[in-house]
PDB file of N, CA and C in Angstrom:
ATOM      1  N   UNK A 548     -46.157  52.725  96.130  1.00  0.00           N
ATOM      2  CA  UNK A 548     -45.547  53.430  95.838  1.00  0.00           C
ATOM      3  C   UNK A 548     -43.928  52.454  96.113  1.00  0.00           C
ATOM      4  N   UNK A 549     -43.107  52.577  95.363  1.00  0.00           N
ATOM      5  CA  UNK A 549     -42.205  51.739  95.233  1.00  0.00           C
ATOM      6  C   UNK A 549     -40.733  52.998  95.959  1.00  0.00           C
ATOM      7  N   UNK A 550     -39.618  51.943  96.531  1.00  0.00           N
ATOM      8  CA  UNK A 550     -39.164  52.498  96.940  1.00  0.00           C
ATOM      9  C   UNK A 550     -38.442  53.874  96.210  1.00  0.00           C
ATOM     10  N   UNK A 551     -37.950  52.980  95.392  1.00  0.00           N
ATOM     11  CA  UNK A 551     -37.504  53.914  94.427  1.00  0.00           C
ATOM     12  C   UNK A 551     -38.473  55.639  93.859  1.00  0.00           C
ATOM     13  N   UNK A 552     -39.379  55.159  93.883  1.00  0.00           N
ATOM     14  CA  UNK A 552     -40.383  56.795  94.130  1.00  0.00           C
ATOM     15  C   UNK A 552     -39.883  57.380  94.864  1.00  0.00           C
ATOM     16  N   UNK A 553     -40.333  56.267  96.769  1.00  0.00           N
ATOM     17  CA  UNK A 553     -39.970  57.736  97.918  1.00  0.00           C
ATOM     18  C   UNK A 553     -38.617  58.241  97.864  1.00  0.00           C
ATOM     19  N   UNK A 554     -37.773  57.341  97.286  1.00  0.00           N
ATOM     20  CA  UNK A 554     -36.450  58.166  97.385  1.00  0.00           C
ATOM     21  C   UNK A 554     -36.168  59.436  96.553  1.00  0.00           C
ATOM     22  N   UNK A 555     -36.891  58.754  94.601  1.00  0.00           N
ATOM     23  CA  UNK A 555     -36.586  59.958  94.365  1.00  0.00           C
ATOM     24  C   UNK A 555     -37.362  61.774  94.503  1.00  0.00           C
ATOM     25  N   UNK A 556     -38.580  60.915  95.470  1.00  0.00           N
ATOM     26  CA  UNK A 556     -39.480  62.377  95.560  1.00  0.00           C
ATOM     27  C   UNK A 556     -38.543  62.987  96.942  1.00  0.00           C
ATOM     28  N   UNK A 557     -37.893  62.332  97.951  1.00  0.00           N
ATOM     29  CA  UNK A 557     -37.160  62.557  99.234  1.00  0.00           C
ATOM     30  C   UNK A 557     -35.970  63.284  98.496  1.00  0.00           C
ATOM     31  N   UNK A 558     -35.471  63.105  97.484  1.00  0.00           N
ATOM     32  CA  UNK A 558     -34.186  63.930  96.908  1.00  0.00           C
ATOM     33  C   UNK A 558     -34.158  64.860  96.127  1.00  0.00           C
ATOM     34  N   UNK A 559     -35.722  64.861  95.181  1.00  0.00           N
ATOM     35  CA  UNK A 559     -35.965  66.437  94.922  1.00  0.00           C
ATOM     36  C   UNK A 559     -36.667  67.321  95.747  1.00  0.00           C
ATOM     37  N   UNK A 560     -37.443  66.813  96.819  1.00  0.00           N
ATOM     38  CA  UNK A 560     -37.518  67.656  97.770  1.00  0.00           C
ATOM     39  C   UNK A 560     -37.188  68.445  98.628  1.00  0.00           C
ATOM     40  N   UNK A 561     -35.789  67.660  98.977  1.00  0.00           N
ATOM     41  CA  UNK A 561     -34.334  67.673  99.709  1.00  0.00           C
ATOM     42  C   UNK A 561     -34.010  69.203  99.152  1.00  0.00           C
ATOM     43  N   UNK A 562     -33.418  68.689  98.144  1.00  0.00           N
ATOM     44  CA  UNK A 562     -32.386  69.258  96.895  1.00  0.00           C
ATOM     45  C   UNK A 562     -33.446  71.058  96.792  1.00  0.00           C
ATOM     46  N   UNK A 563     -34.550  71.559  96.746  1.00  0.00           N
ATOM     47  CA  UNK A 563     -35.194  72.796  97.041  1.00  0.00           C
ATOM     48  C   UNK A 563     -34.433  73.192  97.934  1.00  0.00           C
ATOM     49  N   UNK A 564     -34.475  72.807  98.899  1.00  0.00           N
ATOM     50  CA  UNK A 564     -34.066  73.999 100.386  1.00  0.00           C
ATOM     51  C   UNK A 564     -32.701  73.901 100.186  1.00  0.00           C
ATOM     52  N   UNK A 565     -32.093  72.860  99.980  1.00  0.00           N
ATOM     53  CA  UNK A 565     -30.687  73.091  99.952  1.00  0.00           C
ATOM     54  C   UNK A 565     -30.364  73.866  99.483  1.00  0.00           C
ATOM     55  N   UNK A 566     -30.616  74.009  98.256  1.00  0.00           N
ATOM     56  CA  UNK A 566     -29.841  75.359  97.731  1.00  0.00           C
ATOM     57  C   UNK A 566     -30.415  76.357  98.057  1.00  0.00           C
ATOM     58  N   UNK A 567     -31.980  76.715  98.162  1.00  0.00           N
ATOM     59  CA  UNK A 567     -31.956  77.812  98.549  1.00  0.00           C
ATOM     60  C   UNK A 567     -30.816  78.780 100.326  1.00  0.00           C
ATOM     61  N   UNK A 568     -31.011  77.605 101.070  1.00  0.00           N
ATOM     62  CA  UNK A 568     -30.886  77.771 102.046  1.00  0.00           C
ATOM     63  C   UNK A 568     -28.810  78.226 101.604  1.00  0.00           C
ATOM     64  N   UNK A 569     -28.022  77.463 100.552  1.00  0.00           N
ATOM     65  CA  UNK A 569     -27.027  77.484 100.220  1.00  0.00           C
ATOM     66  C   UNK A 569     -26.227  78.685  99.141  1.00  0.00           C
ATOM     67  N   UNK A 570     -27.201  78.742  98.155  1.00  0.00           N
ATOM     68  CA  UNK A 570     -26.853  79.539  97.468  1.00  0.00           C
ATOM     69  C   UNK A 570     -27.696  81.552  97.027  1.00  0.00           C
ATOM     70  N   UNK A 571     -29.092  81.453  98.147  1.00  0.00           N
ATOM     71  CA  UNK A 571     -29.493  82.232  97.611  1.00  0.00           C
ATOM     72  C   UNK A 571     -28.756  83.722  98.084  1.00  0.00           C
ATOM     73  N   UNK A 572     -29.034  83.472  99.462  1.00  0.00           N
ATOM     74  CA  UNK A 572     -28.018  84.483 100.606  1.00  0.00           C
ATOM     75  C   UNK A 572     -26.724  85.235  99.908  1.00  0.00           C
ATOM     76  N   UNK A 573     -25.927  83.864  99.510  1.00  0.00           N
ATOM     77  CA  UNK A 573     -25.218  84.463  99.346  1.00  0.00           C
ATOM     78  C   UNK A 573     -24.904  85.228  97.622  1.00  0.00           C
ATOM     79  N   UNK A 574     -25.932  85.319  96.624  1.00  0.00           N
ATOM     80  CA  UNK A 574     -26.548  85.644  95.536  1.00  0.00           C
ATOM     81  C   UNK A 574     -26.985  86.980  96.014  1.00  0.00           C
ATOM     82  N   UNK A 575     -28.033  87.180  96.991  1.00  0.00           N
ATOM     83  CA  UNK A 575     -28.313  88.312  97.604  1.00  0.00           C
ATOM     84  C   UNK A 575     -26.748  89.344  97.652  1.00  0.00           C
ATOM     85  N   UNK A 576     -25.820  88.603  98.723  1.00  0.00           N
ATOM     86  CA  UNK A 576     -24.571  89.528  99.469  1.00  0.00           C
ATOM     87  C   UNK A 576     -24.263  89.876  98.604  1.00  0.00           C
ATOM     88  N   UNK A 577     -23.347  89.280  97.467  1.00  0.00           N
ATOM     89  CA  UNK A 577     -22.821  89.444  95.971  1.00  0.00           C
ATOM     90  C   UNK A 577     -23.249  90.930  95.132  1.00  0.00           C
ATOM     91  N   UNK A 578     -24.820  90.487  95.037  1.00  0.00           N
ATOM     92  CA  UNK A 578     -24.943  91.281  93.872  1.00  0.00           C
ATOM     93  C   UNK A 578     -26.230  92.425  94.063  1.00  0.00           C
ATOM     94  N   UNK A 579     -26.792  92.565  94.974  1.00  0.00           N
ATOM     95  CA  UNK A 579     -27.741  92.823  96.053  1.00  0.00           C
ATOM     96  C   UNK A 579     -28.956  92.204  95.447  1.00  0.00           C
ATOM     97  N   UNK A 580     -29.956  93.722  95.362  1.00  0.00           N
ATOM     98  CA  UNK A 580     -31.437  92.554  95.398  1.00  0.00           C
ATOM     99  C   UNK A 580     -31.548  92.035  93.776  1.00  0.00           C
ATOM    100  N   UNK A 581     -30.425  92.330  93.276  1.00  0.00           N
ATOM    101  CA  UNK A 581     -30.608  91.870  91.036  1.00  0.00           C
ATOM    102  C   UNK A 581     -30.066  89.762  92.055  1.00  0.00           C
ATOM    103  N   UNK A 582     -29.421  90.291  92.328  1.00  0.00           N
ATOM    104  CA  UNK A 582     -28.562  88.948  93.216  1.00  0.00           C
ATOM    105  C   UNK A 582     -29.843  87.906  93.490  1.00  0.00           C
ATOM    106  N   UNK A 583     -31.374  88.173  94.080  1.00  0.00           N
ATOM    107  CA  UNK A 583     -32.264  87.566  94.522  1.00  0.00           C
ATOM    108  C   UNK A 583     -32.901  87.222  93.281  1.00  0.00           C
ATOM    109  N   UNK A 584     -33.076  88.277  92.104  1.00  0.00           N
ATOM    110  CA  UNK A 584     -33.869  87.888  91.198  1.00  0.00           C
ATOM    111  C   UNK A 584     -33.180  86.684  90.198  1.00  0.00           C
ATOM    112  N   UNK A 585     -31.590  86.828  90.341  1.00  0.00           N
ATOM    113  CA  UNK A 585     -30.513  85.670  89.365  1.00  0.00           C
ATOM    114  C   UNK A 585     -30.925  84.652  90.663  1.00  0.00           C
ATOM    115  N   UNK A 586     -30.722  84.570  91.852  1.00  0.00           N
ATOM    116  CA  UNK A 586     -31.263  83.240  92.843  1.00  0.00           C
ATOM    117  C   UNK A 586     -32.859  82.451  92.329  1.00  0.00           C
ATOM    118  N   UNK A 587     -33.392  83.036  92.318  1.00  0.00           N
ATOM    119  CA  UNK A 587     -34.967  82.962  91.754  1.00  0.00           C
ATOM    120  C   UNK A 587     -35.501  82.482  90.600  1.00  0.00           C
ATOM    121  N   UNK A 588     -34.226  82.856  89.849  1.00  0.00           N
ATOM    122  CA  UNK A 588     -34.467  82.087  88.335  1.00  0.00           C
ATOM    123  C   UNK A 588     -33.612  81.037  88.737  1.00  0.00           C
ATOM    124  N   UNK A 589     -32.720  80.666  88.988  1.00  0.00           N
ATOM    125  CA  UNK A 589     -31.618  80.031  88.994  1.00  0.00           C
ATOM    126  C   UNK A 589     -31.438  78.558  89.750  1.00  0.00           C
ATOM    127  N   UNK A 590     -32.472  79.301  90.883  1.00  0.00           N
ATOM    128  CA  UNK A 590     -32.616  77.704  91.840  1.00  0.00           C
ATOM    129  C   UNK A 590     -33.968  77.023  91.370  1.00  0.00           C
ATOM    130  N   UNK A 591     -34.909  78.731  91.432  1.00  0.00           N
ATOM    131  CA  UNK A 591     -36.491  77.347  91.304  1.00  0.00           C
ATOM    132  C   UNK A 591     -36.167  76.895  90.328  1.00  0.00           C
ATOM    133  N   UNK A 592     -36.039  77.584  89.213  1.00  0.00           N
ATOM    134  CA  UNK A 592     -35.928  77.182  87.446  1.00  0.00           C
ATOM    135  C   UNK A 592     -34.830  76.007  87.143  1.00  0.00           C
ATOM    136  N   UNK A 593     -33.986  75.951  88.265  1.00  0.00           N
ATOM    137  CA  UNK A 593     -33.140  74.396  87.759  1.00  0.00           C
ATOM    138  C   UNK A 593     -33.838  73.125  89.067  1.00  0.00           C
ATOM    139  N   UNK A 594     -34.819  73.781  89.788  1.00  0.00           N
ATOM    140  CA  UNK A 594     -35.742  72.901  90.766  1.00  0.00           C
ATOM    141  C   UNK A 594     -36.353  72.168  90.073  1.00  0.00           C
ATOM    142  N   UNK A 595     -37.305  73.465  89.302  1.00  0.00           N
ATOM    143  CA  UNK A 595     -38.430  72.789  89.014  1.00  0.00           C
ATOM    144  C   UNK A 595     -38.298  71.934  87.659  1.00  0.00           C
ATOM    145  N   UNK A 596     -37.375  71.970  86.941  1.00  0.00           N
ATOM    146  CA  UNK A 596     -36.915  71.006  85.532  1.00  0.00           C
ATOM    147  C   UNK A 596     -36.240  69.995  86.087  1.00  0.00           C
ATOM    148  N   UNK A 597     -35.713  69.870  87.801  1.00  0.00           N
ATOM    149  CA  UNK A 597     -34.640  68.834  88.011  1.00  0.00           C
ATOM    150  C   UNK A 597     -36.350  68.003  88.743  1.00  0.00           C
ATOM    151  N   UNK A 598     -37.318  68.365  89.328  1.00  0.00           N
ATOM    152  CA  UNK A 598     -38.134  68.452  90.363  1.00  0.00           C
ATOM    153  C   UNK A 598     -39.528  67.330  88.969  1.00  0.00           C
ATOM    154  N   UNK A 599     -39.607  68.486  87.619  1.00  0.00           N
ATOM    155  CA  UNK A 599     -40.988  68.421  87.307  1.00  0.00           C
ATOM    156  C   UNK A 599     -40.577  68.145  85.510  1.00  0.00           C
ATOM    157  N   UNK A 600     -39.590  68.348  85.536  1.00  0.00           N
ATOM    158  CA  UNK A 600     -39.275  68.302  84.232  1.00  0.00           C
ATOM    159  C   UNK A 600     -38.807  66.636  83.796  1.00  0.00           C
ATOM    160  N   UNK A 601     -37.767  66.436  84.677  1.00  0.00           N
ATOM    161  CA  UNK A 601     -37.408  64.844  84.242  1.00  0.00           C
ATOM    162  C   UNK A 601     -37.935  63.517  86.085  1.00  0.00           C
ATOM    163  N   UNK A 602     -38.313  64.221  86.333  1.00  0.00           N
ATOM    164  CA  UNK A 602     -39.726  64.341  86.780  1.00  0.00           C
ATOM    165  C   UNK A 602     -38.709  63.349  88.341  1.00  0.00           C
ATOM    166  N   UNK A 603     -38.166  64.108  89.199  1.00  0.00           N
ATOM    167  CA  UNK A 603     -37.552  63.908  90.947  1.00  0.00           C
ATOM    168  C   UNK A 603     -38.386  63.419  91.833  1.00  0.00           C
ATOM    169  N   UNK A 604     -39.322  64.276  92.044  1.00  0.00           N
ATOM    170  CA  UNK A 604     -40.837  64.557  92.717  1.00  0.00           C
ATOM    171  C   UNK A 604     -42.046  63.656  92.257  1.00  0.00           C
ATOM    172  N   UNK A 605     -42.406  62.318  92.398  1.00  0.00           N
ATOM    173  CA  UNK A 605     -43.403  61.279  92.366  1.00  0.00           C
ATOM    174  C   UNK A 605     -44.493  61.639  92.871  1.00  0.00           C
ATOM    175  N   UNK A 606     -45.475  61.731  91.672  1.00  0.00           N
ATOM    176  CA  UNK A 606     -47.046  62.713  92.156  1.00  0.00           C
ATOM    177  C   UNK A 606     -47.759  61.626  91.195  1.00  0.00           C
ATOM    178  N   UNK A 607     -48.859  61.401  92.197  1.00  0.00           N
ATOM    179  CA  UNK A 607     -49.475  60.082  91.814  1.00  0.00           C
ATOM    180  C   UNK A 607     -51.035  60.502  90.679  1.00  0.00           C
ATOM    181  N   UNK A 608     -51.093  60.021  90.370  1.00  0.00           N
ATOM    182  CA  UNK A 608     -52.286  60.542  89.135  1.00  0.00           C
ATOM    183  C   UNK A 608     -53.710  60.485  90.196  1.00  0.00           C
ATOM    184  N   UNK A 609     -54.465  61.371  90.478  1.00  0.00           N
ATOM    185  CA  UNK A 609     -55.726  61.657  90.792  1.00  0.00           C
ATOM    186  C   UNK A 609     -55.140  61.865  92.273  1.00  0.00           C
ATOM    187  N   UNK A 610     -54.082  62.107  93.185  1.00  0.00           N
ATOM    188  CA  UNK A 610     -53.825  61.970  94.366  1.00  0.00           C
ATOM    189  C   UNK A 610     -53.441  63.998  94.333  1.00  0.00           C
ATOM    190  N   UNK A 611     -53.551  63.859  95.365  1.00  0.00           N
ATOM    191  CA  UNK A 611     -53.646  65.502  95.513  1.00  0.00           C
ATOM    192  C   UNK A 611     -51.964  65.781  95.017  1.00  0.00           C
ATOM    193  N   UNK A 612     -51.716  67.499  94.610  1.00  0.00           N
ATOM    194  CA  UNK A 612     -50.631  67.880  93.574  1.00  0.00           C
ATOM    195  C   UNK A 612     -50.350  68.625  94.905  1.00  0.00           C
ATOM    196  N   UNK A 613     -48.795  67.674  94.938  1.00  0.00           N
ATOM    197  CA  UNK A 613     -47.716  68.762  96.831  1.00  0.00           C
ATOM    198  C   UNK A 613     -46.566  69.598  95.586  1.00  0.00           C
ATOM    199  N   UNK A 614     -46.119  70.204  95.778  1.00  0.00           N
ATOM    200  CA  UNK A 614     -44.892  70.930  94.835  1.00  0.00           C
ATOM    201  C   UNK A 614     -44.071  71.336  95.255  1.00  0.00           C
ATOM    202  N   UNK A 615     -43.487  72.233  95.197  1.00  0.00           N
ATOM    203  CA  UNK A 615     -41.957  72.669  96.208  1.00  0.00           C
ATOM    204  C   UNK A 615     -42.240  73.598  97.175  1.00  0.00           C
ATOM    205  N   UNK A 616     -43.252  73.866  96.601  1.00  0.00           N
ATOM    206  CA  UNK A 616     -43.405  75.130  98.011  1.00  0.00           C
ATOM    207  C   UNK A 616     -43.754  74.224  99.060  1.00  0.00           C
ATOM    208  N   UNK A 617     -44.017  72.874  99.195  1.00  0.00           N
ATOM    209  CA  UNK A 617     -44.080  72.522 100.212  1.00  0.00           C
ATOM    210  C   UNK A 617     -42.805  72.298 101.021  1.00  0.00           C
ATOM    211  N   UNK A 618     -41.735  71.795 100.395  1.00  0.00           N
ATOM    212  CA  UNK A 618     -40.374  70.953 100.369  1.00  0.00           C
ATOM    213  C   UNK A 618     -39.746  72.259 100.494  1.00  0.00           C
ATOM    214  N   UNK A 619     -40.136  73.824 100.090  1.00  0.00           N
ATOM    215  CA  UNK A 619     -39.221  74.831 100.605  1.00  0.00           C
ATOM    216  C   UNK A 619     -39.473  75.123 101.937  1.00  0.00           C
ATOM    217  N   UNK A 620     -41.084  75.850 102.019  1.00  0.00           N
ATOM    218  CA  UNK A 620     -40.979  75.746 103.735  1.00  0.00           C
ATOM    219  C   UNK A 620     -40.709  74.705 104.243  1.00  0.00           C
ATOM    220  N   UNK A 621     -40.885  73.106 104.453  1.00  0.00           N
ATOM    221  CA  UNK A 621     -40.942  72.332 105.874  1.00  0.00           C
ATOM    222  C   UNK A 621     -39.403  72.480 105.376  1.00  0.00           C
ATOM    223  N   UNK A 622     -38.706  72.566 104.761  1.00  0.00           N
ATOM    224  CA  UNK A 622     -37.473  72.380 104.989  1.00  0.00           C
ATOM    225  C   UNK A 622     -36.385  73.402 105.385  1.00  0.00           C
ATOM    226  N   UNK A 623     -36.941  74.670 105.073  1.00  0.00           N
ATOM    227  CA  UNK A 623     -36.383  75.308 105.718  1.00  0.00           C
ATOM    228  C   UNK A 623     -36.520  76.052 107.118  1.00  0.00           C
ATOM    229  N   UNK A 624     -37.822  75.510 107.548  1.00  0.00           N
ATOM    230  CA  UNK A 624     -38.090  75.691 108.522  1.00  0.00           C
ATOM    231  C   UNK A 624     -37.373  74.394 109.467  1.00  0.00           C
ATOM    232  N   UNK A 625     -37.783  73.586 109.108  1.00  0.00           N
ATOM    233  CA  UNK A 625     -36.457  71.846 110.322  1.00  0.00           C
ATOM    234  C   UNK A 625     -34.896  73.039 109.792  1.00  0.00           C
ATOM    235  N   UNK A 626     -34.602  73.417 109.049  1.00  0.00           N
ATOM    236  CA  UNK A 626     -33.098  74.284 109.278  1.00  0.00           C
ATOM    237  C   UNK A 626     -32.944  74.718 109.797  1.00  0.00           C
ATOM    238  N   UNK A 627     -33.972  75.721 109.941  1.00  0.00           N
ATOM    239  CA  UNK A 627     -33.720  77.019 111.157  1.00  0.00           C
ATOM    240  C   UNK A 627     -33.949  76.427 112.668  1.00  0.00           C
ATOM    241  N   UNK A 628     -34.929  75.333 112.419  1.00  0.00           N
ATOM    242  CA  UNK A 628     -35.274  74.986 114.156  1.00  0.00           C
ATOM    243  C   UNK A 628     -33.956  74.317 114.185  1.00  0.00           C
ATOM    244  N   UNK A 629     -33.110  73.717 113.451  1.00  0.00           N
ATOM    245  CA  UNK A 629     -31.923  72.614 113.642  1.00  0.00           C
ATOM    246  C   UNK A 629     -30.460  73.632 114.077  1.00  0.00           C
ATOM    247  N   UNK A 630     -30.145  74.407 113.088  1.00  0.00           N
ATOM    248  CA  UNK A 630     -29.408  75.449 113.553  1.00  0.00           C
ATOM    249  C   UNK A 630     -29.985  76.549 114.451  1.00  0.00           C
ATOM    250  N   UNK A 631     -30.586  75.689 115.126  1.00  0.00           N
ATOM    251  CA  UNK A 631     -31.119  77.023 116.604  1.00  0.00           C
ATOM    252  C   UNK A 631     -31.338  78.472 116.374  1.00  0.00           C
ATOM    253  N   UNK A 632     -31.463  78.672 115.075  1.00  0.00           N
ATOM    254  CA  UNK A 632     -33.086  80.119 114.499  1.00  0.00           C
ATOM    255  C   UNK A 632     -34.008  80.446 114.635  1.00  0.00           C
ATOM    256  N   UNK A 633     -34.766  79.562 115.328  1.00  0.00           N
ATOM    257  CA  UNK A 633     -36.308  79.479 115.180  1.00  0.00           C
ATOM    258  C   UNK A 633     -36.322  79.346 116.630  1.00  0.00           C
ATOM    259  N   UNK A 634     -37.936  79.228 117.113  1.00  0.00           N
ATOM    260  CA  UNK A 634     -38.664  78.888 118.252  1.00  0.00           C
ATOM    261  C   UNK A 634     -39.592  78.638 117.273  1.00  0.00           C
ATOM    262  N   UNK A 635     -39.909  77.337 118.103  1.00  0.00           N
ATOM    263  CA  UNK A 635     -40.818  76.340 117.366  1.00  0.00           C
ATOM    264  C   UNK A 635     -42.240  76.581 117.739  1.00  0.00           C
ATOM    265  N   UNK A 636     -42.237  77.490 119.355  1.00  0.00           N
ATOM    266  CA  UNK A 636     -43.407  77.892 119.651  1.00  0.00           C
ATOM    267  C   UNK A 636     -43.983  79.114 119.170  1.00  0.00           C
ATOM    268  N   UNK A 637     -42.743  79.427 118.943  1.00  0.00           N
ATOM    269  CA  UNK A 637     -43.274  81.301 118.233  1.00  0.00           C
ATOM    270  C   UNK A 637     -43.533  80.963 116.662  1.00  0.00           C
ATOM    271  N   UNK A 638     -43.549  79.530 115.774  1.00  0.00           N
ATOM    272  CA  UNK A 638     -43.698  79.381 114.679  1.00  0.00           C
ATOM    273  C   UNK A 638     -45.114  79.004 114.204  1.00  0.00           C
ATOM    274  N   UNK A 639     -45.325  78.445 115.062  1.00  0.00           N
ATOM    275  CA  UNK A 639     -47.035  77.509 114.879  1.00  0.00           C
ATOM    276  C   UNK A 639     -48.264  78.278 114.646  1.00  0.00           C
ATOM    277  N   UNK A 640     -48.500  79.598 114.798  1.00  0.00           N
ATOM    278  CA  UNK A 640     -49.344  81.073 114.169  1.00  0.00           C
ATOM    279  C   UNK A 640     -49.476  80.759 113.213  1.00  0.00           C
ATOM    280  N   UNK A 641     -47.597  80.638 112.638  1.00  0.00           N
ATOM    281  CA  UNK A 641     -47.258  81.519 111.131  1.00  0.00           C
ATOM    282  C   UNK A 641     -47.496  79.875 110.307  1.00  0.00           C
ATOM    283  N   UNK A 642     -47.106  79.208 111.017  1.00  0.00           N
ATOM    284  CA  UNK A 642     -47.634  77.693 109.967  1.00  0.00           C
ATOM    285  C   UNK A 642     -49.088  77.403 109.809  1.00  0.00           C
ATOM    286  N   UNK A 643     -49.583  77.374 111.192  1.00  0.00           N
ATOM    287  CA  UNK A 643     -51.092  77.627 110.860  1.00  0.00           C
ATOM    288  C   UNK A 643     -52.145  78.005 110.306  1.00  0.00           C
ATOM    289  N   UNK A 644     -51.864  79.410 110.216  1.00  0.00           N
ATOM    290  CA  UNK A 644     -51.896  81.115 109.205  1.00  0.00           C
ATOM    291  C   UNK A 644     -51.613  79.968 107.542  1.00  0.00           C
ATOM    292  N   UNK A 645     -50.586  79.636 107.739  1.00  0.00           N
ATOM    293  CA  UNK A 645     -49.891  79.318 106.025  1.00  0.00           C
ATOM    294  C   UNK A 645     -50.640  78.075 105.531  1.00  0.00           C
ATOM    295  N   UNK A 646     -51.087  77.228 106.103  1.00  0.00           N
ATOM    296  CA  UNK A 646     -52.322  76.237 105.934  1.00  0.00           C
ATOM    297  C   UNK A 646     -53.562  76.258 106.094  1.00  0.00           C
ATOM    298  N   UNK A 647     -53.892  77.404 106.615  1.00  0.00           N
ATOM    299  CA  UNK A 647     -55.706  78.223 106.233  1.00  0.00           C
ATOM    300  C   UNK A 647     -55.426  78.810 105.137  1.00  0.00           C
ATOM    301  N   UNK A 648     -54.325  79.482 104.886  1.00  0.00           N
ATOM    302  CA  UNK A 648     -54.366  80.705 103.843  1.00  0.00           C
ATOM    303  C   UNK A 648     -54.739  79.566 102.537  1.00  0.00           C
ATOM    304  N   UNK A 649     -53.741  78.279 102.427  1.00  0.00           N
ATOM    305  CA  UNK A 649     -53.546  77.566 101.279  1.00  0.00           C
ATOM    306  C   UNK A 649     -54.166  77.114 100.893  1.00  0.00           C
ATOM    307  N   UNK A 650     -55.127  76.245 101.784  1.00  0.00           N
ATOM    308  CA  UNK A 650     -56.581  75.840 101.827  1.00  0.00           C
ATOM    309  C   UNK A 650     -57.241  76.452 101.315  1.00  0.00           C
ATOM    310  N   UNK A 651     -57.560  77.931 101.598  1.00  0.00           N
ATOM    311  CA  UNK A 651     -58.412  78.747 100.958  1.00  0.00           C
ATOM    312  C   UNK A 651     -58.201  78.645  99.666  1.00  0.00           C
ATOM    313  N   UNK A 652     -56.933  79.229  99.437  1.00  0.00           N
ATOM    314  CA  UNK A 652     -56.434  79.814  97.923  1.00  0.00           C
ATOM    315  C   UNK A 652     -56.930  78.576  96.981  1.00  0.00           C
ATOM    316  N   UNK A 653     -56.487  76.973  97.427  1.00  0.00           N
ATOM    317  CA  UNK A 653     -56.892  75.842  97.030  1.00  0.00           C
ATOM    318  C   UNK A 653     -58.448  75.289  96.384  1.00  0.00           C
ATOM    319  N   UNK A 654     -59.420  76.339  97.585  1.00  0.00           N
ATOM    320  CA  UNK A 654     -60.625  76.130  96.951  1.00  0.00           C
ATOM    321  C   UNK A 654     -61.157  77.409  96.249  1.00  0.00           C
ATOM    322  N   UNK A 655     -61.110  78.690  96.638  1.00  0.00           N
ATOM    323  CA  UNK A 655     -61.067  79.131  95.698  1.00  0.00           C
ATOM    324  C   UNK A 655     -61.364  79.209  94.608  1.00  0.00           C
ATOM    325  N   UNK A 656     -59.263  78.708  93.983  1.00  0.00           N
ATOM    326  CA  UNK A 656     -59.530  78.260  92.701  1.00  0.00           C
ATOM    327  C   UNK A 656     -60.083  76.907  92.235  1.00  0.00           C
ATOM    328  N   UNK A 657     -60.070  76.038  92.824  1.00  0.00           N
ATOM    329  CA  UNK A 657     -60.837  74.326  92.338  1.00  0.00           C
ATOM    330  C   UNK A 657     -62.049  75.318  92.233  1.00  0.00           C
ATOM    331  N   UNK A 658     -62.477  76.293  92.644  1.00  0.00           N
ATOM    332  CA  UNK A 658     -63.934  77.255  93.221  1.00  0.00           C
ATOM    333  C   UNK A 658     -64.715  77.668  91.051  1.00  0.00           C
ATOM    334  N   UNK A 659     -63.345  78.153  90.629  1.00  0.00           N
ATOM    335  CA  UNK A 659     -63.655  79.165  90.209  1.00  0.00           C
ATOM    336  C   UNK A 659     -62.860  78.624  88.821  1.00  0.00           C
ATOM    337  N   UNK A 660     -61.925  77.700  88.849  1.00  0.00           N
ATOM    338  CA  UNK A 660     -61.513  76.922  87.286  1.00  0.00           C
ATOM    339  C   UNK A 660     -61.901  76.220  86.881  1.00  0.00           C
TER     340      UNK A 660
END
């Protein structure tokens, strides 16, 4: 992987959780539940187009398919820790359960599809 692809992947992965933290809460505060729907459509749609349509996130042929969910999960987790709003020790069981659930989900999808 070249440095250009690595930087593009990092930037593409950074933009998604950054936009979630920056915009999502404000839209919900201003517009209520419909603001959450607008945020989902705007943020996820825009970032998906940037990362997959334009190709900011590089995915190797034949390799594991890592999507924006990893970027959002890790980015928001790291941002909460840096902002002192999260306890790393309390978050470990949730992270482990998320990894187990994602692994089982991927296994079942690969088995049945």
